[in-house]
Amino acid sequence: MQIKQNISLKPYNTFGVDVKTKFFSEYNSVEELKILLQNDTVRNNRLLHIGGGSNLLFLTDFDGIILHSKINTIDIVEQDMFSVLLRVGSGVTWDDFVAYCVKKNYYGIENLSLIPGEVGASAVQNIGAYGVEVKDVIEKVEFIEIESIKFNSFSNKECRYSYRKSIFKEKFKGKTIITHVYFRLKKEPTYVLDYAHLKEAVLKNGEINLTNVRKTVIEIRESKLPDPKKLGNAGSFFMNPIIPKSQFDELSLSYPSMPHYPVSESEVKVPAGWLIEQCDLKGKRFEKVAIYEKQALVIVNLGGATGENIATVASLVQITVKKRFGIDLVPEVNFID
Ligand code: EPU
């Protein structure tokens, strides 16, 4: 649990931006984290806690301390014939956890296969894909309050989850460090296959079972999303905007083919990727940065881009979409200056 100095953050952000942090430390347990939080270097510097770095855009060198969890345990807390409750360390790689559940025949997160990042961040971000959000299976979240170094936990309800949102991103932003997440998974076959053509795609791989759902989701993601190891990116750069139904009705007069998903009686979610593609930005290159050619919601580092280069392109996308559709795109990626 050493505090290192002047560390490159290139391996810790999936955009592959080459910046440094003044201080950096990792811990293996809640006890180690508590000790770290009492340390003067931690208390007297700006603190940022990172996960897999798959949702971060560093604009410049970080003048503070970055912490990273290596709490890597998966424990069964309780189980019966129908379900299992798992307590999972925040530092477990998300997709390793999905692979573990699929192997054990635990149902619920197979649609979230291959999402980059770690378990702790999954509960902050409420990660989601192919009709499933992680909030659907989270029962409880344990965390340390940074200021008081006190251990606390929230039930699913207290986490105030909604699309890509939680209390950890809003009221408690920067105030807590998640140490463990409790997941309730089913032991009886239960699938969510109504997203687009997911069911047909699974059937092409054989019968409907956990292994085939995972395999299919991985195939779909690999065909649409760039591998961060080869091409720096952070998945979806923007959230899909939720707009008033009245605005959608007006827009659909000019754009009758606009894809949309009802969110409530008065709100509609529109895919940001579609809006960006309509603006002819898909596949466009701006020196070291590009809008990914297979999924317009993804911005890629073609090699050697700075955080500022990427932010400039993101801002151009926002301005263009706003001008054409009157819709504000909100980044899903966190900008760190
Ligand atoms: N679309 C386009 N052009 C594009 C991309 C998308 O027209 O370049 C349209 C498609 O035609 C489709 C719709 O947008 O009708 C939805 O596309 P897709 O299924 O690819 O999903 P998405 O809304 O773009 C969201 C998540 C992804 C997740 C997929 C699958 C957000 C911000 N993103 O993307 O999550 O994998 O659904 O469920 O909600 C991530 O968060 O990093 C991520 C990849």
XYZ file of N, CA, C and O and ligand atoms in Angstrom, residues 128-131 163-164 195 221 224-225 234-236 238-240 259 261 271 273-274 277 282 294-297 332, ligand 1:
156
model
N -25.181 -0.395 -18.187
C -26.323 -1.072 -18.798
C -26.039 -1.426 -20.243
O -25.248 -0.751 -20.905
N -26.664 -2.499 -20.706
C -26.574 -2.871 -22.124
C -27.606 -3.948 -22.411
O -27.934 -4.754 -21.534
N -28.107 -3.927 -23.632
C -29.012 -4.978 -24.140
C -30.171 -5.278 -23.184
O -30.468 -6.425 -22.867
N -30.794 -4.185 -22.719
C -32.019 -4.320 -21.923
C -31.824 -4.599 -20.444
O -32.797 -4.787 -19.717
N -31.301 5.703 -15.237
C -30.424 5.508 -16.397
C -29.063 6.207 -16.199
O -29.008 7.421 -16.115
N -28.014 5.406 -16.063
C -26.620 5.878 -15.914
C -26.443 6.851 -14.734
O -25.540 7.687 -14.760
N -34.078 -6.998 -26.554
C -33.383 -5.835 -27.120
C -33.035 -6.098 -28.577
O -32.318 -7.056 -28.898
N -20.811 -6.793 -29.344
C -19.978 -5.678 -28.875
C -18.690 -5.580 -29.702
O -18.275 -4.487 -30.074
N -19.181 -3.905 -33.015
C -19.561 -2.481 -33.049
C -18.604 -1.561 -32.312
O -18.498 -0.390 -32.621
N -17.964 -2.111 -31.265
C -17.181 -1.243 -30.388
C -15.688 -1.553 -30.495
O -15.303 -2.720 -30.527
N -13.599 5.212 -24.756
C -14.264 5.003 -23.462
C -15.694 4.519 -23.679
O -16.593 4.889 -22.934
N -15.901 3.722 -24.707
C -17.273 3.263 -24.996
C -18.129 4.454 -25.395
O -17.624 5.410 -26.000
N -19.403 4.431 -25.013
C -20.285 5.558 -25.351
C -19.722 6.836 -24.729
O -19.520 6.894 -23.522
N -21.272 9.846 -24.943
C -22.407 10.616 -24.422
C -23.491 9.668 -23.925
O -23.579 8.522 -24.357
N -24.349 10.191 -23.053
C -25.538 9.426 -22.659
C -26.587 9.602 -23.753
O -26.578 10.619 -24.468
N -27.494 8.660 -23.861
C -28.609 8.847 -24.787
C -29.548 9.886 -24.172
O -30.001 9.711 -23.035
N -35.145 6.695 -34.294
C -35.417 5.644 -33.303
C -35.696 6.270 -31.930
O -35.166 7.344 -31.625
N -37.261 5.376 -27.612
C -37.758 4.436 -26.598
C -38.519 5.237 -25.554
O -37.969 6.201 -24.992
N -31.518 7.676 -29.331
C -30.103 7.262 -29.368
C -29.181 8.367 -29.883
O -29.350 8.856 -31.001
N -26.203 8.078 -30.816
C -25.462 7.601 -31.984
C -26.195 7.940 -33.281
O -25.580 8.327 -34.286
N -27.497 7.842 -33.256
C -28.310 8.165 -34.443
C -28.230 9.654 -34.743
O -28.049 10.062 -35.892
N -24.869 10.446 -36.198
C -24.756 9.933 -37.573
C -25.521 10.830 -38.555
O -25.047 11.101 -39.661
N -20.284 10.508 -38.365
C -19.805 9.127 -38.168
C -18.599 8.859 -39.075
O -18.662 9.121 -40.284
N -18.009 2.568 -36.881
C -19.083 1.573 -36.730
C -20.095 1.948 -35.660
O -21.105 1.262 -35.501
N -19.812 2.972 -34.854
C -20.737 3.387 -33.778
C -20.430 4.840 -33.456
O -19.407 5.145 -32.859
N -21.346 5.724 -33.879
C -21.087 7.163 -33.806
C -21.024 7.714 -32.379
O -20.611 8.845 -32.171
N -21.435 6.904 -31.407
C -21.434 7.348 -30.019
C -20.048 7.205 -29.368
O -19.832 7.608 -28.236
N -21.091 10.975 -20.976
C -21.105 9.927 -19.968
C -19.703 9.863 -19.345
O -19.535 9.480 -18.193
N -27.450 4.196 -34.035
C -27.214 4.844 -35.242
N -25.918 5.104 -35.560
C -24.881 4.757 -34.785
C -25.133 4.111 -33.557
C -26.429 3.843 -33.191
O -28.129 5.156 -35.974
O -23.732 5.027 -35.175
C -28.846 3.837 -33.696
C -29.114 2.375 -34.061
O -29.736 2.318 -35.277
C -30.048 1.894 -32.987
C -29.816 2.827 -31.820
O -29.017 3.908 -32.306
O -31.366 2.047 -33.384
C -29.195 2.146 -30.636
O -27.878 1.709 -30.957
P -27.103 0.617 -30.086
O -27.948 -0.590 -29.933
O -25.749 0.456 -30.667
O -27.047 1.251 -28.652
P -26.717 2.724 -28.119
O -27.971 3.353 -27.642
O -25.908 3.486 -29.111
C -26.422 1.912 -25.650
C -25.409 2.014 -24.549
C -24.242 1.087 -24.822
C -24.762 -0.343 -24.914
C -25.800 -0.400 -26.042
C -26.459 -1.749 -26.141
C -25.624 4.294 -23.722
C -24.993 5.645 -23.611
N -24.940 3.389 -24.422
O -25.798 2.387 -26.847
O -23.363 1.156 -23.728
O -23.714 -1.246 -25.197
O -26.846 0.570 -25.776
O -27.382 -1.915 -25.128
O -26.691 4.074 -23.166
C -21.359 2.246 -22.969
O -22.028 2.745 -22.078
O -20.133 2.481 -23.069
C -22.000 1.391 -23.956
C -21.325 0.911 -24.976
